[in-house]
Short mmCIF file of C-alpha atoms in Angstrom, two decimals:
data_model
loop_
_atom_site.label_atom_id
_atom_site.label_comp_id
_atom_site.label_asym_id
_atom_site.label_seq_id
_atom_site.Cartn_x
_atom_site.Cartn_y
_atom_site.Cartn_z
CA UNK R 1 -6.16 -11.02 -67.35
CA UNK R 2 -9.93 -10.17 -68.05
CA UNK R 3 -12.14 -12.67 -67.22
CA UNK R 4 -15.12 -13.42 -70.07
CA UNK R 5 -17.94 -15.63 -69.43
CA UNK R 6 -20.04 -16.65 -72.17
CA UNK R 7 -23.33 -18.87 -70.84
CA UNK R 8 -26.15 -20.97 -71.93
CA UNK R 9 -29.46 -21.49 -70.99
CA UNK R 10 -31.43 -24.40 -72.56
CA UNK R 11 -34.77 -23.06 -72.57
CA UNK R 12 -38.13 -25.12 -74.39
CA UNK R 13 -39.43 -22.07 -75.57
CA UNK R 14 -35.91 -20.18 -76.10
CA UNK R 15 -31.85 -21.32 -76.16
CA UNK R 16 -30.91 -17.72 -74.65
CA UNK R 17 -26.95 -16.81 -74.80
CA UNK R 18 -24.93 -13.89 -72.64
CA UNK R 19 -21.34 -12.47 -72.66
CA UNK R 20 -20.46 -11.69 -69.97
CA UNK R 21 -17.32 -9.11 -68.67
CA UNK R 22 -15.86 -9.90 -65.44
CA UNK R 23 -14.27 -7.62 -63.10
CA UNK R 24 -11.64 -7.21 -60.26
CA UNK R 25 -14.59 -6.69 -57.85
CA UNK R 26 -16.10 -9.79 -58.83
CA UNK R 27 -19.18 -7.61 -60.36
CA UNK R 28 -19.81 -8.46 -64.40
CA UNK R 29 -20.66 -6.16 -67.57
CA UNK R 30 -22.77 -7.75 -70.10
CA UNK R 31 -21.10 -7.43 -73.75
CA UNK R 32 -23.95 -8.92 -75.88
CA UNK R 33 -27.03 -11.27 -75.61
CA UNK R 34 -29.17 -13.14 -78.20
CA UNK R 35 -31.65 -16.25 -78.26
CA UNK R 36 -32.12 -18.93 -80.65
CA UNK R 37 -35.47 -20.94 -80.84
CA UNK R 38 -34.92 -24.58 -80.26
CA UNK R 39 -37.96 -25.33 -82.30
CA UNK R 40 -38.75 -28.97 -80.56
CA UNK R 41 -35.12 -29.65 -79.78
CA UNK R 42 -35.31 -29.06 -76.28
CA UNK R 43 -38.51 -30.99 -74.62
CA UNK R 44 -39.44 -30.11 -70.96
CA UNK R 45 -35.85 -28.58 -70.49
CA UNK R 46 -33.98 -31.76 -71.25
CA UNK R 47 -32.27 -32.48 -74.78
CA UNK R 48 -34.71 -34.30 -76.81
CA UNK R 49 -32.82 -34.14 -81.04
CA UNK R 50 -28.84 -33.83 -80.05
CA UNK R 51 -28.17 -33.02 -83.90
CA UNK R 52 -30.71 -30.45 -84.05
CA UNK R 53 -29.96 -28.65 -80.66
CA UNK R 54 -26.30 -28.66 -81.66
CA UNK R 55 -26.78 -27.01 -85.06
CA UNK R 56 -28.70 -24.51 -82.91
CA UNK R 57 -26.09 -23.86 -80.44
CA UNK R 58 -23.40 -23.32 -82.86
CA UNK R 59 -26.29 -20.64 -84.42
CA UNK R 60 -26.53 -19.10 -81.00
CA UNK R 61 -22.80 -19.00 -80.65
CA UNK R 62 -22.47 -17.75 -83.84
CA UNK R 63 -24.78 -14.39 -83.25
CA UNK R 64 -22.39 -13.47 -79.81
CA UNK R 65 -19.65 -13.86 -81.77
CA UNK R 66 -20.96 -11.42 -84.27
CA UNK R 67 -21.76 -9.31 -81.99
CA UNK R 68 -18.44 -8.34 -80.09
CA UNK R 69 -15.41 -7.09 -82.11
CA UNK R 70 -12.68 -9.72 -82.94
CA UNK R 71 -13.35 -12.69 -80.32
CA UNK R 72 -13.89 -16.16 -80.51
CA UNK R 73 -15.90 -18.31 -77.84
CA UNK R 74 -13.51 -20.92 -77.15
CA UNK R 75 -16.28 -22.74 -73.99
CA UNK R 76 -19.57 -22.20 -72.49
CA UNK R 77 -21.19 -22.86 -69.20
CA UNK R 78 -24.39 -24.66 -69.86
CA UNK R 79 -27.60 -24.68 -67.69
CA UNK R 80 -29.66 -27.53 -66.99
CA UNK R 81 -33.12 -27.92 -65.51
CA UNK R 82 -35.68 -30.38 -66.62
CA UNK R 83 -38.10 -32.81 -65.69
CA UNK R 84 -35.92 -35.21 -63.63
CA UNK R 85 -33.88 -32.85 -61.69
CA UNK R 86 -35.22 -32.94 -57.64
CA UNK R 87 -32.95 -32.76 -54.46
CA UNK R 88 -32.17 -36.00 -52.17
CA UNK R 89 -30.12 -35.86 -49.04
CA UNK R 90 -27.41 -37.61 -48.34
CA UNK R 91 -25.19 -37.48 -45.18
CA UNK R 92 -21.99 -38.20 -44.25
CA UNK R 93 -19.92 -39.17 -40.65
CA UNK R 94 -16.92 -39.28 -39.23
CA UNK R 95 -15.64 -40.06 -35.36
CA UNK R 96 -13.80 -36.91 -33.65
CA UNK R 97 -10.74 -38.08 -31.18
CA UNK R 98 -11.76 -37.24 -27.89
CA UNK R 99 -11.13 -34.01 -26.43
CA UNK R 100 -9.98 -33.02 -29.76
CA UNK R 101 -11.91 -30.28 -31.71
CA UNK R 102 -13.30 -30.30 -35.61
CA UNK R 103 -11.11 -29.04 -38.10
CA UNK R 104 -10.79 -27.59 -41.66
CA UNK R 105 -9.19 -31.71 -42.56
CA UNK R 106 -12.50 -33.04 -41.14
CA UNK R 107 -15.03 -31.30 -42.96
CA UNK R 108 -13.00 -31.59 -46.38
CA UNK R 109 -13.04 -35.54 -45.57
CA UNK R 110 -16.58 -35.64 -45.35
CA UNK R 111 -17.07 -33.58 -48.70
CA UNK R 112 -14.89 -35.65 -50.35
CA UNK R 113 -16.70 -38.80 -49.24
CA UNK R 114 -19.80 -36.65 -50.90
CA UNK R 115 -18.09 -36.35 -54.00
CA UNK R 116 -17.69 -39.74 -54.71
CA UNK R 117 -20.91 -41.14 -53.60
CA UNK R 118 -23.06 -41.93 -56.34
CA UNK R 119 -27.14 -42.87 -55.84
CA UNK R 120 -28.66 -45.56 -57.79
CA UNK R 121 -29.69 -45.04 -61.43
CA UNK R 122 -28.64 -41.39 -60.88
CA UNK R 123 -26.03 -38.39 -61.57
CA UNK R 124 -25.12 -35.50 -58.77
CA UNK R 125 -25.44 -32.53 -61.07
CA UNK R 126 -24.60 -30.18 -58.32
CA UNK R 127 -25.43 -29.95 -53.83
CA UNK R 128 -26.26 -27.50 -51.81
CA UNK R 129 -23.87 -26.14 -48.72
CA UNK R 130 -24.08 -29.16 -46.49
CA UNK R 131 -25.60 -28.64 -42.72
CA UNK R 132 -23.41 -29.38 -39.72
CA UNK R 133 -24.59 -31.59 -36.49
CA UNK R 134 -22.13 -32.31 -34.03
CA UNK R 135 -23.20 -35.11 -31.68
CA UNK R 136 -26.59 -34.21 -32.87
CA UNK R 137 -26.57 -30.43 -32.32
CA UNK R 138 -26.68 -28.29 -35.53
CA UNK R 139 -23.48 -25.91 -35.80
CA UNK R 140 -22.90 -23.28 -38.92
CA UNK R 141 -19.56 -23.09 -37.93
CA UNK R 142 -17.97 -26.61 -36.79
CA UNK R 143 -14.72 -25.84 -37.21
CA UNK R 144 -12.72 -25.39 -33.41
CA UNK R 145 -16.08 -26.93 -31.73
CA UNK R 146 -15.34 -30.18 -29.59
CA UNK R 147 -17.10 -33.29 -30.03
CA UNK R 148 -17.64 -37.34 -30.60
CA UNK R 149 -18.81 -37.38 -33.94
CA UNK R 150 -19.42 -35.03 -37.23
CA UNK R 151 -21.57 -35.41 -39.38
CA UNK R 152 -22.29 -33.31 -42.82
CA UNK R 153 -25.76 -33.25 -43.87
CA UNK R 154 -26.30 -32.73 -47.91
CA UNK R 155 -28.69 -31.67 -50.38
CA UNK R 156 -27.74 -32.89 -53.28
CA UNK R 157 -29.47 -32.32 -56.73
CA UNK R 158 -29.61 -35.28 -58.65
CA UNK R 159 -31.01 -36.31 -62.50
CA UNK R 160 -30.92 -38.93 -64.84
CA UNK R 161 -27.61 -39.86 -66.16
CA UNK R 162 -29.19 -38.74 -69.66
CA UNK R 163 -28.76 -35.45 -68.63
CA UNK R 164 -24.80 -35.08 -68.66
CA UNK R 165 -24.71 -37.50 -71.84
CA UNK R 166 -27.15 -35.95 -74.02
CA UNK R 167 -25.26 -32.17 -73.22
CA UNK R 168 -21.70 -33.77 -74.28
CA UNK R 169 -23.01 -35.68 -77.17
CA UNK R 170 -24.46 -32.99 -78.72
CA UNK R 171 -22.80 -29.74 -77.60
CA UNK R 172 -18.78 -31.47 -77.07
CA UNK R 173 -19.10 -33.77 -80.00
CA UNK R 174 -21.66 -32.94 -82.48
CA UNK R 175 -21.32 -28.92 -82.29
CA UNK R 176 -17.60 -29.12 -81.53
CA UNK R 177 -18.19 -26.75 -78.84
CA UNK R 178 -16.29 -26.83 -75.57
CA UNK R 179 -17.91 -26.97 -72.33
CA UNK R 180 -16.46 -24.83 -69.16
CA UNK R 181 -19.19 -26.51 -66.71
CA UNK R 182 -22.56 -27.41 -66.43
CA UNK R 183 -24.80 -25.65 -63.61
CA UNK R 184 -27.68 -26.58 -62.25
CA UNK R 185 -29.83 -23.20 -63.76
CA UNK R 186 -33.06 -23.09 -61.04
CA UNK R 187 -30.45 -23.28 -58.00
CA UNK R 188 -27.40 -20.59 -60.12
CA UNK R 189 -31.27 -18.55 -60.85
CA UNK R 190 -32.41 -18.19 -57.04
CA UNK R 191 -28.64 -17.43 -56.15
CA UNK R 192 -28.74 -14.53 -58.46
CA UNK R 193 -32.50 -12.83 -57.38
CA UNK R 194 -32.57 -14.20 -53.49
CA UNK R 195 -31.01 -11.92 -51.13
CA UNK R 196 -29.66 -13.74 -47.91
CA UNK R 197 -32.78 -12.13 -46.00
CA UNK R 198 -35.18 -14.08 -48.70
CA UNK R 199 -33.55 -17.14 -47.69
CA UNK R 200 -33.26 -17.17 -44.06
CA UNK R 201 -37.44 -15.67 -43.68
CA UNK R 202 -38.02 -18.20 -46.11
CA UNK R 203 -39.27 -17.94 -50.03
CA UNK R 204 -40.26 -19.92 -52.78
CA UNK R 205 -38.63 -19.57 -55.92
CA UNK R 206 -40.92 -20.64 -58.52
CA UNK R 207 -39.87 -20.98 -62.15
CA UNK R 208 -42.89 -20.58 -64.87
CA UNK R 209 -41.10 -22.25 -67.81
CA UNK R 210 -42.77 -23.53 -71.10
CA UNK R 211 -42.34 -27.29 -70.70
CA UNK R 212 -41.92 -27.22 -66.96
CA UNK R 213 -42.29 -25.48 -63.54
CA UNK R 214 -39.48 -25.83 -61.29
CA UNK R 215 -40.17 -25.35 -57.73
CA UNK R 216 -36.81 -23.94 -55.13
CA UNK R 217 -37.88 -23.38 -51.36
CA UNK R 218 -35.49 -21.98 -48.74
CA UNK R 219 -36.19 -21.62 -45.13
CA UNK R 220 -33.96 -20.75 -41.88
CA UNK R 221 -31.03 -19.87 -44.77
CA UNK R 222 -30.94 -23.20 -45.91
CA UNK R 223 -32.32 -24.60 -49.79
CA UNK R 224 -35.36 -27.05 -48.20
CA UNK R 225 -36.11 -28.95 -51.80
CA UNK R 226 -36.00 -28.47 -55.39
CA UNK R 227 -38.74 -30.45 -57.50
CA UNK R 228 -39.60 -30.12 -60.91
CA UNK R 229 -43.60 -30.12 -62.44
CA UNK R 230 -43.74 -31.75 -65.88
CA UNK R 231 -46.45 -28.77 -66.36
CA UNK R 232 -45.64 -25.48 -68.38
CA UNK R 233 -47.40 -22.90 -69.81
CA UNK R 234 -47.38 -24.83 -73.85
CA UNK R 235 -49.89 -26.67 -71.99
CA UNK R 236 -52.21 -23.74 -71.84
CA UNK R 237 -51.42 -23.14 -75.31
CA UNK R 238 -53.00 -26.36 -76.55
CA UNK R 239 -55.78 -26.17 -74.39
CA UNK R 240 -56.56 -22.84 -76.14
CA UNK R 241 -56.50 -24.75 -79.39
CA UNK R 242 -60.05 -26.32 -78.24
CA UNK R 243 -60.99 -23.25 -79.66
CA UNK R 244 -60.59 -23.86 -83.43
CA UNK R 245 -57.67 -21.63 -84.06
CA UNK R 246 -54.42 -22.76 -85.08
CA UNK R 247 -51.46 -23.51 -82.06
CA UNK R 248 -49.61 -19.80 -83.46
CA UNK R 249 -53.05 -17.71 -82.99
CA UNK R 250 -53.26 -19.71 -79.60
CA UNK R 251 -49.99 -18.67 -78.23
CA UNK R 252 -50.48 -15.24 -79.38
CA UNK R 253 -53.77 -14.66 -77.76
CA UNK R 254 -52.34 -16.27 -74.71
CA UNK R 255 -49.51 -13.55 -74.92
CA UNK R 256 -51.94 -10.75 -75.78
CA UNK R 257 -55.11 -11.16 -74.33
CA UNK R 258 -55.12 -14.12 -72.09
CA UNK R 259 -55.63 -13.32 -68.21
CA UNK R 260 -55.04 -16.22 -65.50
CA UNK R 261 -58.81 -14.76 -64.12
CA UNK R 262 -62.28 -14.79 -65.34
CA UNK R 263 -63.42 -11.65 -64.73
CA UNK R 264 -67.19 -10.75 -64.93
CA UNK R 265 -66.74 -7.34 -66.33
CA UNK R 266 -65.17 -8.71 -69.28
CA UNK R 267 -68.38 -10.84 -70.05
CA UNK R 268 -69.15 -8.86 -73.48
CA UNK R 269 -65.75 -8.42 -74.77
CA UNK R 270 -64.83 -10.49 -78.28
CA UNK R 271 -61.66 -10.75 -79.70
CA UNK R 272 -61.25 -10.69 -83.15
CA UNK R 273 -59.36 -12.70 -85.58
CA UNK R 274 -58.76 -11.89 -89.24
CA UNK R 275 -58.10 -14.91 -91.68
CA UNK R 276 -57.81 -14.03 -95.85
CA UNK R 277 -60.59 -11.74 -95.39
CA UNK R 278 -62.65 -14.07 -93.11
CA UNK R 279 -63.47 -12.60 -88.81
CA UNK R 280 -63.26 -14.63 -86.23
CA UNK R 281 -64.89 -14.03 -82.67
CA UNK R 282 -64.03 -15.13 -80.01
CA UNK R 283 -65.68 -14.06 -75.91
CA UNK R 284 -62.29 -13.54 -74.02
CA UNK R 285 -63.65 -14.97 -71.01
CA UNK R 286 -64.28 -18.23 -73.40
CA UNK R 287 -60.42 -17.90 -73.95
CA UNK R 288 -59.75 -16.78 -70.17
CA UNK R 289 -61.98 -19.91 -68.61
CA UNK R 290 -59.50 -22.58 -70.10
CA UNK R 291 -56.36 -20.58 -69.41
CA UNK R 292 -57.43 -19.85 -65.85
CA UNK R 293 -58.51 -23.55 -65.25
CA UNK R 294 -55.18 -25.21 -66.78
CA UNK R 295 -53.39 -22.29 -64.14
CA UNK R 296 -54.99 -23.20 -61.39
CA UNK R 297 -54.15 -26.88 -61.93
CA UNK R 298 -50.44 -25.93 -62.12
CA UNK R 299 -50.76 -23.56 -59.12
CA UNK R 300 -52.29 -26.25 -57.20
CA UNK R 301 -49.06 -28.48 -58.20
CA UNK R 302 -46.92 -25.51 -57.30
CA UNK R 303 -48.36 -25.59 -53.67
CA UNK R 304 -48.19 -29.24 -53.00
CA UNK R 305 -44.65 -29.01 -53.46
CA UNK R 306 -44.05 -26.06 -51.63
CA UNK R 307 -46.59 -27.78 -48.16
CA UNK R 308 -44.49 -31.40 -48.85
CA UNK R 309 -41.82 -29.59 -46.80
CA UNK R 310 -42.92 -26.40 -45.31
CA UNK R 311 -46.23 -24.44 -44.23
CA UNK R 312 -46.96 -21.77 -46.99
CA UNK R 313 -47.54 -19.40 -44.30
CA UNK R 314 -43.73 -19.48 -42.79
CA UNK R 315 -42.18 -18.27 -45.24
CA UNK R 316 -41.72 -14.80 -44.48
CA UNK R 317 -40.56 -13.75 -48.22
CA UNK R 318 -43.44 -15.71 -50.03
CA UNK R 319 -43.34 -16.46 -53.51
CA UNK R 320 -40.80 -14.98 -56.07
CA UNK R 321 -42.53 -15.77 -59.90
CA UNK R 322 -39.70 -16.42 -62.90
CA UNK R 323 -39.65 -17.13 -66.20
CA UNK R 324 -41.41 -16.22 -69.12
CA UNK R 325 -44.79 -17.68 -68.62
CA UNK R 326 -45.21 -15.37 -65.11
CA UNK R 327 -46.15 -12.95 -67.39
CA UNK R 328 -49.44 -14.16 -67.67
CA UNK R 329 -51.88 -11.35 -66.81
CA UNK R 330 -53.24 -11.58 -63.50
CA UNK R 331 -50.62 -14.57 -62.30
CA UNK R 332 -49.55 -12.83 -59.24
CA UNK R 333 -53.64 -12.08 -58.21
CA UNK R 334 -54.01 -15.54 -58.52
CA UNK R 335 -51.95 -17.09 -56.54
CA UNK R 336 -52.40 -14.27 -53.66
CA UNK R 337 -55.85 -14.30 -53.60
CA UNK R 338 -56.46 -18.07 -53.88
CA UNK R 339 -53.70 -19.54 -51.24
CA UNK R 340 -53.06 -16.60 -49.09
CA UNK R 341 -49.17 -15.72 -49.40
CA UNK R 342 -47.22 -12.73 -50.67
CA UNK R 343 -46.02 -12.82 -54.44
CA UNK R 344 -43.41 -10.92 -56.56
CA UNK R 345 -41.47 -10.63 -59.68
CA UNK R 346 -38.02 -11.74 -59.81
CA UNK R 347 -34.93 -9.32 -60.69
CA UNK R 348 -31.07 -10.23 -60.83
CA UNK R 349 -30.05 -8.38 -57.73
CA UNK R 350 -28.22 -5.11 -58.55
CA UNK R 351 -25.64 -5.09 -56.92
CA UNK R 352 -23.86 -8.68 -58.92
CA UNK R 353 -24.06 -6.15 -62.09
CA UNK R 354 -21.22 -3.50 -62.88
CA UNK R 355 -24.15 -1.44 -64.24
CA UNK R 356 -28.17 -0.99 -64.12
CA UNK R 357 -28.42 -3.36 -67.09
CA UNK R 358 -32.52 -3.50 -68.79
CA UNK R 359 -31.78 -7.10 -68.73
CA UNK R 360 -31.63 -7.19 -64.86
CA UNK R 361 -35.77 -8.09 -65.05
CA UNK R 362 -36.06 -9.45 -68.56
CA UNK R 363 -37.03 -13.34 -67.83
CA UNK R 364 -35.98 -14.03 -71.62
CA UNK R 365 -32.48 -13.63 -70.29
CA UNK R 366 -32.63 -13.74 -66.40
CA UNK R 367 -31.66 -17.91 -66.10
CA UNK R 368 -28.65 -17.16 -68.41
CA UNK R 369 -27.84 -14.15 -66.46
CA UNK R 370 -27.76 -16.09 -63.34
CA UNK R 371 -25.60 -18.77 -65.25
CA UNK R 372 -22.77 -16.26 -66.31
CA UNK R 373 -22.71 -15.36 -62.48
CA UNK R 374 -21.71 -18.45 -61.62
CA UNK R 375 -18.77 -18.35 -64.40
CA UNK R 376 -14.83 -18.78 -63.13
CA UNK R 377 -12.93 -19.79 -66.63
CA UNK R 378 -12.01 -17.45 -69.39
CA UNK R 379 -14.18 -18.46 -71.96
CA UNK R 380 -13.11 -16.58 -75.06
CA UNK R 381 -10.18 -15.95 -76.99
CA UNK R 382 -9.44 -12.10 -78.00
CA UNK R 383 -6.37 -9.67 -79.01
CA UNK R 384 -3.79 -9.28 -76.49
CA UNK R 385 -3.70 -5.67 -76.81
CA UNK R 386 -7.65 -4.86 -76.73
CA UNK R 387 -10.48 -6.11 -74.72
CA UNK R 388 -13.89 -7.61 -77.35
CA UNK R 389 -16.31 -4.49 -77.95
CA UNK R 390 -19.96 -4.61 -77.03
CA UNK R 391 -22.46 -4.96 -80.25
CA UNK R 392 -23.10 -1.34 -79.05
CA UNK R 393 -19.73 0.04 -78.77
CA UNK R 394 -18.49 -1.91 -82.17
CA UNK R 395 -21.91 -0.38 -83.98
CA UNK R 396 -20.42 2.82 -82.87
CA UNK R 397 -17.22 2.80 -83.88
CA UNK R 398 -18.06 2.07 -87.06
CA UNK R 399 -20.47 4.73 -87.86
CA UNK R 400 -17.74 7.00 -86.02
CA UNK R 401 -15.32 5.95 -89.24
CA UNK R 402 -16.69 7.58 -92.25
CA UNK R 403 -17.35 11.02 -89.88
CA UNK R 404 -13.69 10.78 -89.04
CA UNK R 405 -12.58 9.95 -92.40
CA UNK R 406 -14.67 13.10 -93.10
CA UNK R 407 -13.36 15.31 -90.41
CA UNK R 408 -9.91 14.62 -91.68
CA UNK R 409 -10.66 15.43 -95.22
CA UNK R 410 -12.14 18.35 -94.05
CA UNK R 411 -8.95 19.50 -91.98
CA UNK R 412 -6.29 18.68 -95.07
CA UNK R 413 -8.57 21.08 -97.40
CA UNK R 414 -8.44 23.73 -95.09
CA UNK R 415 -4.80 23.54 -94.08
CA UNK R 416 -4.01 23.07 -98.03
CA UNK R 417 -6.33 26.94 -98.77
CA UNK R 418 -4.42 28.40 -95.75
CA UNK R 419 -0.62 27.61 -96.88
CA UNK R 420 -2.34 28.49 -100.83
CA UNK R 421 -3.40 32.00 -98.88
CA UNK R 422 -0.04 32.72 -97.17
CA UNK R 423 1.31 31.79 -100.70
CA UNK R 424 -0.32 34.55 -102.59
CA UNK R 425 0.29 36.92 -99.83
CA UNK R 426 3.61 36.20 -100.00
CA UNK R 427 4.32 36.64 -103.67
CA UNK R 428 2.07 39.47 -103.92
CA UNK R 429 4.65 41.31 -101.36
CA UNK R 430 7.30 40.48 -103.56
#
């Protein structure tokens, strides 16, 4: 049976849905895509009006639907980020009988010891692959090794409770909408653009959101931290606002015009706005000064993060910029040219898609991408006999029905003059 994966991403700036197709090599098609704005619902990635963000999810749900040929989303996987989400570790131990080795029993004893431990005024949301020491010596591979005592060594990624409760309340009980899983979206996001090189030479995975930056750093192969700045790029927004212009023309210049450097060669440009008749000016380096000075605070924040467990300079991969807000003109300068590392743009890796989607760089959809990827449960419910259409093939189809409708009537007319033809002939002989 086909597997389909339908995923969410709870976005401030965007609720972005996919539809995904799942194959026998483990590789996945997408079948359609849309976003719904949250409009407030969603506050620094967390859940902030459960009645409004469900009547927007069942929106969101509604437009896949539409767009694939008779289907119904039965669940979704959900992704969560947010202000409170940040790793803790968290080990576990166990005595080995002597002269006996480690075995598979032994290390699923420790993770299920994991599973149940719960920290103090928190919720696991998810861990990371746990690191092995065996009487103090780190081992990938424990299994078959001899030793005195095991011990698993865990990452785990931990939120408030409000989290969890706020996603069931309003997507499981207010929109009625079953939930396959929740996944923790900056860790199911690096898994999808971080090849296994990027992890073991080290990288920083660094999310530009709209409410928040979230922060992942791998080193030696390993996920180092996850932290989450309760600084996004709405903040720049509203600074721009000091300007007299409404928060829409704000976030449009920002968009348009707005560059994360002053640069003196732009001292004499004005931008202009046009209001019932009534201009506007406006010196873009007036409008660059505040957006470089609010980036450079967040930059700053994204560093300290980064240098509370690791030297900037080893990691061998640098920094990988996501999200919509790294689209900021001149974001990537920035960074390289002020703390001295090597920055790029993220892209779901190719080779996790059946084919060289456009969405494959798009950060509108990228998080929910990487979401989808992590998908195991058949999420829809279609025909027996046909697989759900893309928007594109459906679209298609349809507009293929009046030209074959056409074709036919074309066919029966001619077939009808030839038989009228031999007719004549045919009496004519006679």
């Amino acid at each position: 049976m086909t597997d389909y994966i339908v995923a969410i991403d709870l976005g401030t700036s965007h609720l972005a849905g996919i539809v995904g197709e799942k194959h026998a090599d483990g590789k996945f098609s997408i079948l359609a895509y849309a976003t719904e704005d949250p409009s407030s619902s969603i506050r620094r990635g967390n859940i902030y009006n459960l009645d409004d963000t469900a009547s927007r999810i069942k929106n969101l749900v509604h437009k896949l639907e539409s767009k694939l040929k008779d289907a119904k989303i039965k669940k979704v996987y959900i992704g969560v980020g947010g202000q409170s989400l940040r790793t803790t570790e968290h080990s576990e131990s166990k005595k080995i009988d002597t002269g006996a080795v480690v075995t598979a029993d032994d290390v699923n004893e420790l993770k299920k010891q994991c599973e149940v431990y719960i920290p103090d005024l928190l919720d696991v949301l998810d861990w990371a692959p746990p690191i092995f020491y065996l009487d103090g010596r780190r081992e990938l591979k424990p299994e078959g090794v001899s030793c005195e005592r095991l011990e698993a060594r865990y990452k785990l990624i931990v939120g408030r409770p409000s989290i969890r409760r706020d996603i069931v309340n309003s997507i499981t009980e207010k929109a009625k909408q079953d939930i396959a899983a929740i996944i923790v979206s900056p860790l199911s996001l690096a898994d999808a653009i971080l090849g296994k090189e990027d992890k073991e030479l080290g990288c920083a995975v660094v999310d530009f959101g709209a409410g928040v930056t979230t922060v992942v750093v791998y080193k030696n192969g390993e996920l180092l931290n996850l932290s989450v700045i309760p600084l996004g790029s709405n903040l720049i927004t509203k600074d721009i606002t000091m300007l007299q212009i409404t928060e829409a023309e704000a976030e449009k210049l920002k968009k348009e015009n707005g560059s994360a450097i002053v640069r003196k060669e732009d001292d004499d440009e004005k931008i202009k706005l046009d209001r019932d008749g009534l201009t506007k000016e406006i010196a873009i380096n007036d409008l660059n000064a505040i957006i470089e000075a609010r980036t450079i605070e967040i930059t700053e924040n994204v560093i300290a993060r980064i240098k509370d467990v690791t030297e900037i300079k080893s990691l061998g991969n640098g920094i990988i910029l996501a999200g919509c807000a790294s689209k900021l003109k001149n974001l990537p300068a920035l960074i390289k040219d002020k703390y001295k590392v090597n920055v790029r743009f993220s892209a779901i890796r190719k080779r996790l898609l059946k084919d060289d989607d456009n969405l494959t760089g798009n950060q509108l959809y990228m998080t929910a991408i990487s979401i989808m990827l992590k998908g195991t449960e058949q999420c829809m419910e279609t025909p027996s006999d046909s697989p759900p259409l893309s928007e594109d093939d459906f679209m298609s189809s349809k507009s293929a029905t009046p030209q074959k409708k056409e074709k036919k009537k074309k066919k029966k007319k001619e077939e009808k003059g030839w038989v009228d033809k031999m007719k004549n002939i045919f009496e004519g002989e006679q």
